[in-house]
mmCIF file of C-alpha atoms in Angstrom:
data_model
loop_
_atom_site.group_PDB
_atom_site.id
_atom_site.type_symbol
_atom_site.label_atom_id
_atom_site.label_comp_id
_atom_site.label_asym_id
_atom_site.label_seq_id
_atom_site.Cartn_x
_atom_site.Cartn_y
_atom_site.Cartn_z
ATOM 1 C CA MET A 26 -11.051 -17.525 28.405
ATOM 2 C CA THR A 27 -8.847 -19.093 25.786
ATOM 3 C CA ASP A 28 -9.948 -20.871 22.795
ATOM 4 C CA ILE A 29 -7.342 -23.689 21.800
ATOM 5 C CA THR A 30 -8.614 -23.385 18.011
ATOM 6 C CA ILE A 31 -7.532 -19.607 18.178
ATOM 7 C CA LEU A 32 -4.675 -19.269 20.589
ATOM 8 C CA PRO A 33 -2.668 -20.685 18.363
ATOM 9 C CA ALA A 34 -2.959 -17.988 15.156
ATOM 10 C CA LEU A 35 -3.294 -15.672 18.216
ATOM 11 C CA SER A 36 1.155 -16.827 18.868
ATOM 12 C CA SER A 37 1.603 -17.214 15.484
ATOM 13 C CA ALA A 38 0.391 -14.108 14.390
ATOM 14 C CA VAL A 39 2.255 -11.479 16.723
ATOM 15 C CA SER A 40 5.733 -14.039 16.329
ATOM 16 C CA GLU A 41 5.781 -13.645 12.242
ATOM 17 C CA VAL A 42 4.958 -10.364 12.335
ATOM 18 C CA LEU A 43 7.430 -9.369 14.908
ATOM 19 C CA GLU A 44 9.954 -10.225 12.999
ATOM 20 C CA ARG A 45 9.467 -9.311 9.550
ATOM 21 C CA MET A 46 8.367 -6.251 10.020
ATOM 22 C CA PHE A 47 10.166 -5.456 12.791
ATOM 23 C CA PHE A 48 13.003 -7.222 12.340
ATOM 24 C CA LEU A 49 12.057 -8.478 16.237
ATOM 25 C CA GLU A 50 12.197 -12.000 17.933
ATOM 26 C CA ALA A 51 10.175 -12.374 20.046
ATOM 27 C CA LEU A 52 11.576 -13.484 24.253
ATOM 28 C CA GLY A 53 8.090 -16.713 24.370
ATOM 29 C CA GLU A 54 5.716 -16.432 26.248
ATOM 30 C CA ALA A 55 5.324 -14.291 29.325
ATOM 31 C CA VAL A 56 2.869 -13.294 32.179
ATOM 32 C CA GLU A 57 0.597 -10.613 31.420
ATOM 33 C CA PRO A 58 1.476 -7.291 33.506
ATOM 34 C CA ALA A 59 -1.054 -5.694 35.469
ATOM 35 C CA PRO A 60 -3.777 -3.845 34.955
ATOM 36 C CA GLU A 61 -1.633 -0.521 36.338
ATOM 37 C CA ALA A 62 1.385 -0.915 34.222
ATOM 38 C CA GLU A 63 1.801 1.591 32.028
ATOM 39 C CA THR A 64 1.059 0.017 29.007
ATOM 40 C CA VAL A 65 -0.255 1.490 24.915
ATOM 41 C CA THR A 66 -3.434 0.336 24.299
ATOM 42 C CA ILE A 67 -5.388 -0.191 21.009
ATOM 43 C CA GLN A 68 -8.137 -1.713 19.934
ATOM 44 C CA ILE A 69 -9.604 -2.432 16.428
ATOM 45 C CA ALA A 70 -13.775 -3.510 16.240
ATOM 46 C CA PHE A 71 -13.724 -5.593 12.759
ATOM 47 C CA GLU A 72 -16.516 -7.491 10.813
ATOM 48 C CA GLY A 73 -16.484 -11.007 9.497
ATOM 49 C CA ASP A 74 -17.758 -14.885 10.160
ATOM 50 C CA PRO A 75 -17.544 -13.694 12.855
ATOM 51 C CA ALA A 76 -17.492 -10.222 14.201
ATOM 52 C CA GLY A 77 -15.219 -8.950 17.227
ATOM 53 C CA SER A 78 -13.373 -7.384 18.287
ATOM 54 C CA PHE A 79 -9.395 -7.024 18.972
ATOM 55 C CA GLN A 80 -7.090 -5.673 21.981
ATOM 56 C CA MET A 81 -3.175 -4.798 21.879
ATOM 57 C CA ARG A 82 -1.442 -3.638 25.205
ATOM 58 C CA VAL A 83 2.054 -2.831 24.962
ATOM 59 C CA ALA A 84 4.868 -1.681 27.779
ATOM 60 C CA ARG A 85 5.137 1.703 26.823
ATOM 61 C CA LYS A 86 8.582 1.060 27.234
ATOM 62 C CA ALA A 87 7.990 -1.746 24.417
ATOM 63 C CA ALA A 88 6.132 0.730 21.940
ATOM 64 C CA ASP A 89 8.879 3.137 21.964
ATOM 65 C CA ALA A 90 11.334 0.771 21.017
ATOM 66 C CA ILE A 91 9.217 -1.437 18.646
ATOM 67 C CA ALA A 92 8.630 2.986 16.661
ATOM 68 C CA ALA A 93 12.130 3.676 16.526
ATOM 69 C CA ASP A 94 12.882 -0.301 14.697
ATOM 70 C CA PHE A 95 10.066 0.111 12.168
ATOM 71 C CA LEU A 96 10.729 3.884 11.628
ATOM 72 C CA GLY A 97 14.662 3.091 11.467
ATOM 73 C CA GLU A 98 14.941 5.978 13.264
ATOM 74 C CA ASP A 99 17.117 7.159 17.614
ATOM 75 C CA PRO A 100 13.989 6.166 20.244
ATOM 76 C CA GLU A 101 15.020 10.307 21.136
ATOM 77 C CA THR A 102 14.491 11.758 17.952
ATOM 78 C CA LEU A 103 10.861 9.937 17.514
ATOM 79 C CA THR A 104 7.725 11.931 18.219
ATOM 80 C CA CYS A 105 4.284 11.391 19.438
ATOM 81 C CA GLN A 106 2.713 10.914 16.689
ATOM 82 C CA GLN A 107 4.546 8.411 15.075
ATOM 83 C CA ARG A 108 5.207 6.228 18.592
ATOM 84 C CA THR A 109 1.682 6.166 18.054
ATOM 85 C CA ASP A 110 1.112 5.961 14.191
ATOM 86 C CA VAL A 111 3.837 2.035 14.658
ATOM 87 C CA THR A 112 1.166 0.659 17.168
ATOM 88 C CA LEU A 113 -1.983 1.489 15.777
ATOM 89 C CA GLU A 114 -0.120 -0.318 12.837
ATOM 90 C CA LEU A 115 1.246 -3.488 14.286
ATOM 91 C CA GLY A 116 -2.055 -4.058 16.181
ATOM 92 C CA ASN A 117 -3.695 -3.663 12.843
ATOM 93 C CA MET A 118 -0.860 -6.225 11.282
ATOM 94 C CA ILE A 119 -1.093 -8.391 14.515
ATOM 95 C CA CYS A 120 -5.560 -8.673 14.385
ATOM 96 C CA GLY A 121 -5.002 -8.945 9.975
ATOM 97 C CA SER A 122 -3.170 -11.844 10.116
ATOM 98 C CA VAL A 123 -4.321 -14.037 12.935
ATOM 99 C CA LEU A 124 -8.263 -13.748 10.923
ATOM 100 C CA SER A 125 -6.297 -14.255 7.705
ATOM 101 C CA ARG A 126 -5.110 -17.151 9.510
ATOM 102 C CA MET A 127 -8.449 -18.332 10.387
ATOM 103 C CA GLU A 128 -11.102 -16.982 8.330
ATOM 104 C CA SER A 129 -8.682 -18.244 5.286
ATOM 105 C CA SER A 130 -12.445 -18.536 2.691
ATOM 106 C CA ALA A 131 -13.938 -15.662 3.472
ATOM 107 C CA SER A 132 -13.537 -11.748 4.007
ATOM 108 C CA PHE A 133 -13.274 -9.399 6.611
ATOM 109 C CA ARG A 134 -13.299 -5.667 7.243
ATOM 110 C CA LEU A 135 -10.966 -4.389 9.817
ATOM 111 C CA GLY A 136 -12.608 -1.435 11.523
ATOM 112 C CA SER A 137 -9.962 1.787 12.280
ATOM 113 C CA PRO A 138 -7.146 0.906 14.527
ATOM 114 C CA ARG A 139 -7.871 3.720 17.834
ATOM 115 C CA ALA A 140 -5.218 4.029 21.126
ATOM 116 C CA VAL A 141 -7.249 3.175 24.198
ATOM 117 C CA GLU A 142 -7.450 5.145 27.569
ATOM 118 C CA GLY A 143 -8.038 4.424 30.941
ATOM 119 C CA GLU A 144 -10.459 1.809 32.117
ATOM 120 C CA GLU A 145 -11.621 0.754 28.167
ATOM 121 C CA ALA A 146 -8.164 0.227 28.097
ATOM 122 C CA MET A 147 -8.532 -2.640 31.019
ATOM 123 C CA ARG A 148 -10.854 -4.309 30.671
ATOM 124 C CA SER A 149 -11.028 -8.047 30.060
ATOM 125 C CA GLN A 150 -13.862 -10.288 28.934
ATOM 126 C CA PRO A 151 -15.021 -14.108 30.173
ATOM 127 C CA GLY A 152 -15.106 -15.091 26.044
ATOM 128 C CA ASP A 153 -11.371 -13.424 25.138
ATOM 129 C CA THR A 154 -8.321 -15.018 23.752
ATOM 130 C CA ARG A 155 -4.607 -14.058 25.013
ATOM 131 C CA TYR A 156 -1.542 -14.311 24.928
ATOM 132 C CA THR A 157 1.360 -12.284 26.121
ATOM 133 C CA VAL A 158 4.592 -11.972 24.770
ATOM 134 C CA GLU A 159 8.491 -10.680 25.867
ATOM 135 C CA THR A 160 9.520 -8.986 22.972
ATOM 136 C CA GLY A 161 12.626 -7.561 25.038
ATOM 137 C CA SER A 162 11.804 -4.823 26.127
ATOM 138 C CA GLY A 163 9.209 -5.316 27.619
ATOM 139 C CA THR A 164 5.215 -7.161 26.886
ATOM 140 C CA LEU A 165 3.358 -7.182 24.603
ATOM 141 C CA THR A 166 -0.373 -8.173 25.298
ATOM 142 C CA VAL A 167 -3.086 -9.457 22.468
ATOM 143 C CA SER A 168 -6.191 -10.886 23.207
ATOM 144 C CA ILE A 169 -9.060 -10.878 20.392
ATOM 145 C CA ARG A 170 -13.329 -11.980 20.346
ATOM 146 C CA MET A 171 -15.572 -13.533 18.319
ATOM 147 C CA GLU A 172 -18.748 -12.085 18.622
ATOM 148 C CA GLU A 173 -21.164 -15.952 18.863
ATOM 149 C CA ARG A 174 -22.264 -17.160 15.183
ATOM 150 C CA THR A 175 -25.697 -16.598 15.416
ATOM 151 C CA CYS A 176 -26.827 -19.102 12.640
ATOM 152 C CA PRO A 177 -24.581 -21.766 11.533
ATOM 153 C CA SER A 178 -25.722 -22.016 8.286
ATOM 154 C CA THR A 179 -24.730 -18.421 7.736
ATOM 155 C CA PRO A 180 -23.281 -17.262 4.270
ATOM 156 C CA ARG A 181 -19.759 -15.563 4.352
ATOM 157 C CA PHE A 182 -18.746 -12.441 4.434
ATOM 158 C CA ALA A 183 -17.638 -10.738 1.279
ATOM 159 C CA SER A 184 -17.022 -7.283 0.824
ATOM 160 C CA MET B 6 16.765 1.840 -14.331
ATOM 161 C CA ALA B 7 14.801 3.580 -11.624
ATOM 162 C CA TYR B 8 11.742 3.936 -10.571
ATOM 163 C CA ARG B 9 9.042 6.750 -9.711
ATOM 164 C CA VAL B 10 6.579 4.770 -7.228
ATOM 165 C CA LEU B 11 3.512 6.699 -5.332
ATOM 166 C CA ILE B 12 2.689 4.819 -1.648
ATOM 167 C CA THR B 13 -0.978 5.418 -0.453
ATOM 168 C CA ASP B 14 -1.446 4.574 3.151
ATOM 169 C CA ASP B 15 -3.850 6.303 5.447
ATOM 170 C CA SER B 16 -0.947 5.366 8.388
ATOM 171 C CA PRO B 17 2.301 8.214 7.568
ATOM 172 C CA ALA B 18 4.712 5.069 9.946
ATOM 173 C CA MET B 19 3.366 2.362 6.761
ATOM 174 C CA ARG B 20 4.483 4.957 4.056
ATOM 175 C CA ALA B 21 7.069 5.743 5.952
ATOM 176 C CA PHE B 22 8.615 1.897 5.995
ATOM 177 C CA VAL B 23 7.326 0.234 3.001
ATOM 178 C CA ARG B 24 9.507 3.555 1.243
ATOM 179 C CA ARG B 25 12.721 2.888 3.651
ATOM 180 C CA VAL B 26 12.505 -1.215 2.701
ATOM 181 C CA ILE B 27 12.256 -0.008 -1.197
ATOM 182 C CA GLU B 28 15.720 1.622 -0.474
ATOM 183 C CA LEU B 29 16.799 -0.837 1.837
ATOM 184 C CA SER B 30 16.070 -4.091 -0.453
ATOM 185 C CA GLY B 31 18.693 -1.844 -3.070
ATOM 186 C CA PHE B 32 16.068 -0.623 -5.704
ATOM 187 C CA GLU B 33 16.320 2.153 -7.118
ATOM 188 C CA LEU B 34 13.953 4.875 -6.848
ATOM 189 C CA SER B 35 14.531 8.155 -9.168
ATOM 190 C CA ALA B 36 10.998 9.874 -6.809
ATOM 191 C CA CYS B 37 8.209 8.386 -4.547
ATOM 192 C CA PHE B 38 4.982 10.099 -3.032
ATOM 193 C CA GLU B 39 2.940 9.179 -0.889
ATOM 194 C CA ALA B 40 -0.975 9.740 -0.984
ATOM 195 C CA GLY B 41 -3.250 9.651 2.516
ATOM 196 C CA ASP B 42 -6.094 7.804 0.199
ATOM 197 C CA GLY B 43 -7.022 7.001 -3.048
ATOM 198 C CA ALA B 44 -7.911 11.119 -3.662
ATOM 199 C CA GLU B 45 -5.387 11.879 -2.340
ATOM 200 C CA ALA B 46 -3.013 9.385 -4.921
ATOM 201 C CA LEU B 47 -5.613 9.727 -7.559
ATOM 202 C CA ALA B 48 -4.813 13.942 -7.407
ATOM 203 C CA VAL B 49 -0.376 13.357 -7.368
ATOM 204 C CA LEU B 50 -1.254 11.008 -10.759
ATOM 205 C CA LYS B 51 -2.816 14.783 -12.126
ATOM 206 C CA SER B 52 0.463 16.309 -11.806
ATOM 207 C CA GLU B 53 3.257 13.376 -11.281
ATOM 208 C CA TRP B 54 3.242 9.896 -13.692
ATOM 209 C CA VAL B 55 4.539 6.972 -11.353
ATOM 210 C CA ASP B 56 6.057 3.901 -12.872
ATOM 211 C CA ALA B 57 3.809 1.246 -10.345
ATOM 212 C CA ILE B 58 1.285 2.017 -7.378
ATOM 213 C CA LEU B 59 1.467 0.400 -4.560
ATOM 214 C CA THR B 60 -1.729 0.318 -2.196
ATOM 215 C CA ASP B 61 -3.692 0.173 1.405
ATOM 216 C CA ILE B 62 -7.003 -2.071 0.668
ATOM 217 C CA ASN B 63 -8.897 -0.262 3.760
ATOM 218 C CA MET B 64 -8.362 3.912 3.654
ATOM 219 C CA PRO B 65 -11.066 6.394 5.318
ATOM 220 C CA GLY B 66 -12.106 8.464 1.954
ATOM 221 C CA VAL B 67 -11.708 6.500 -1.716
ATOM 222 C CA ASP B 68 -10.384 3.043 -0.123
ATOM 223 C CA GLY B 69 -7.579 0.989 -2.475
ATOM 224 C CA GLU B 70 -10.972 -1.009 -4.363
ATOM 225 C CA GLU B 71 -12.704 2.463 -5.728
ATOM 226 C CA LEU B 72 -9.043 3.451 -6.004
ATOM 227 C CA LEU B 73 -8.441 0.398 -8.646
ATOM 228 C CA ARG B 74 -11.635 0.773 -10.277
ATOM 229 C CA ARG B 75 -10.873 4.856 -11.274
ATOM 230 C CA LEU B 76 -7.507 3.838 -12.279
ATOM 231 C CA ALA B 77 -8.943 1.371 -14.065
ATOM 232 C CA ALA B 78 -11.118 3.983 -15.935
ATOM 233 C CA ASP B 79 -9.600 5.980 -17.195
ATOM 234 C CA GLU B 80 -7.349 5.853 -19.632
ATOM 235 C CA MET B 81 -4.312 7.867 -18.834
ATOM 236 C CA LEU B 82 -3.924 5.389 -16.034
ATOM 237 C CA ARG B 83 -5.053 2.287 -16.305
ATOM 238 C CA GLY B 84 -1.382 1.296 -18.044
ATOM 239 C CA ILE B 85 0.581 1.924 -14.577
ATOM 240 C CA PRO B 86 0.482 -0.855 -11.925
ATOM 241 C CA ALA B 87 -1.090 -0.676 -8.779
ATOM 242 C CA ILE B 88 0.394 -3.597 -6.266
ATOM 243 C CA VAL B 89 -1.348 -3.734 -3.138
ATOM 244 C CA ILE B 90 -0.940 -4.269 -0.237
ATOM 245 C CA SER B 91 -2.727 -5.637 2.846
ATOM 246 C CA THR B 92 -3.024 -7.314 6.109
ATOM 247 C CA ASP B 93 -5.745 -9.817 4.949
ATOM 248 C CA ALA B 94 -5.072 -12.694 3.316
ATOM 249 C CA THR B 95 -7.756 -14.582 2.202
ATOM 250 C CA ALA B 96 -8.610 -15.820 -0.853
ATOM 251 C CA ASN B 97 -11.835 -13.662 -2.168
ATOM 252 C CA ARG B 98 -10.341 -9.903 -1.534
ATOM 253 C CA ILE B 99 -6.704 -12.068 -3.247
ATOM 254 C CA ALA B 100 -9.163 -12.385 -5.948
ATOM 255 C CA ARG B 101 -11.117 -9.238 -5.643
ATOM 256 C CA LEU B 102 -8.392 -6.758 -6.184
ATOM 257 C CA LEU B 103 -7.040 -8.932 -9.125
ATOM 258 C CA ALA B 104 -10.068 -8.654 -10.537
ATOM 259 C CA LEU B 105 -10.496 -4.992 -10.386
ATOM 260 C CA GLY B 106 -7.262 -4.756 -11.513
ATOM 261 C CA ALA B 107 -4.606 -5.321 -9.794
ATOM 262 C CA ARG B 108 -1.152 -6.167 -11.507
ATOM 263 C CA GLY B 109 -0.317 -7.191 -7.987
ATOM 264 C CA TYR B 110 -0.615 -8.748 -3.977
ATOM 265 C CA VAL B 111 1.391 -8.161 -1.768
ATOM 266 C CA THR B 112 0.490 -9.670 2.159
ATOM 267 C CA LYS B 113 1.357 -7.915 5.654
ATOM 268 C CA PRO B 114 3.985 -9.225 7.502
ATOM 269 C CA PHE B 115 6.141 -9.272 4.392
ATOM 270 C CA HIS B 116 9.336 -9.802 4.116
ATOM 271 C CA PRO B 117 11.739 -6.634 2.122
ATOM 272 C CA GLU B 118 12.845 -9.203 -0.486
ATOM 273 C CA THR B 119 9.401 -9.797 -1.447
ATOM 274 C CA LEU B 120 7.883 -6.071 -1.923
ATOM 275 C CA ARG B 121 11.317 -6.124 -3.681
ATOM 276 C CA ALA B 122 10.802 -8.792 -5.688
ATOM 277 C CA GLU B 123 7.080 -8.293 -6.365
ATOM 278 C CA LEU B 124 7.838 -4.160 -7.760
ATOM 279 C CA GLU B 125 10.911 -6.396 -10.430
ATOM 280 C CA ARG B 126 7.467 -8.887 -11.240
ATOM 281 C CA THR B 127 4.743 -6.292 -11.988
ATOM 282 C CA LEU B 128 7.202 -3.910 -14.206
ATOM 283 C CA GLY B 129 9.274 -6.695 -15.311
ATOM 284 C CA VAL B 130 12.680 -6.018 -14.608
ATOM 285 C CA PRO B 131 15.021 -8.712 -15.287
ATOM 286 C CA CYS B 132 16.225 -10.783 -13.011
ATOM 287 C CA ASP B 133 19.958 -10.679 -11.255
#
């Protein structure tokens, strides 16, 4: 399910982060690849109003190209650790950028991004808002799930 | 004039990126130190003088907020300008960090020129 109020924030955040920090122009919305495609997946839990979780799945080839651009290195010389670090940072920036757009007057706290594999990486739940973009070297899919507010008058989270 | 800066971020990739962006922007560095969290930053500052500190907020161990508190509490270190680099662009957070003593705030994602401009503003570098 896609929340039309979150989707614009998600798509803007992806485009802006890729352009400003990775010097990459997003080539437009794309079809999300099958779950079994060769990808790198990361997840971030966040606290705020509302709390929720963020997931990013990026084609391995795209992750390699993005890491090389970010670090100014040759893709052939990158270490696995460098690729993972950059992918985690990419997810961190997109998630933070989305939440800043949605919660501009409140505060949120991001958990540490972590790489996930197997079934956990493929899990999609009702309530996720998803967006897939073509990077030029593979697709990047982001999804975000907000927990439902239990009380509309709850004071905003301040960290 | 060349400057000495300390980059504090738990992501080695982000530290490398910030350093690269500063160098590519033409901002002259005579030394660039790195730390993985606030505790490491304070350890570096025991032996090295720097002109500016660039710090993330969310880090394991001593985070950016606590680093700002400890800098403010230290007579020798409170004069070093600290610039926060964070994904968090919420008004509350920015106000809180500035109140804790941050002299500048750069939101990720940022244009390279933005980081250079904030460094120059904070250090009082005259415009070209």
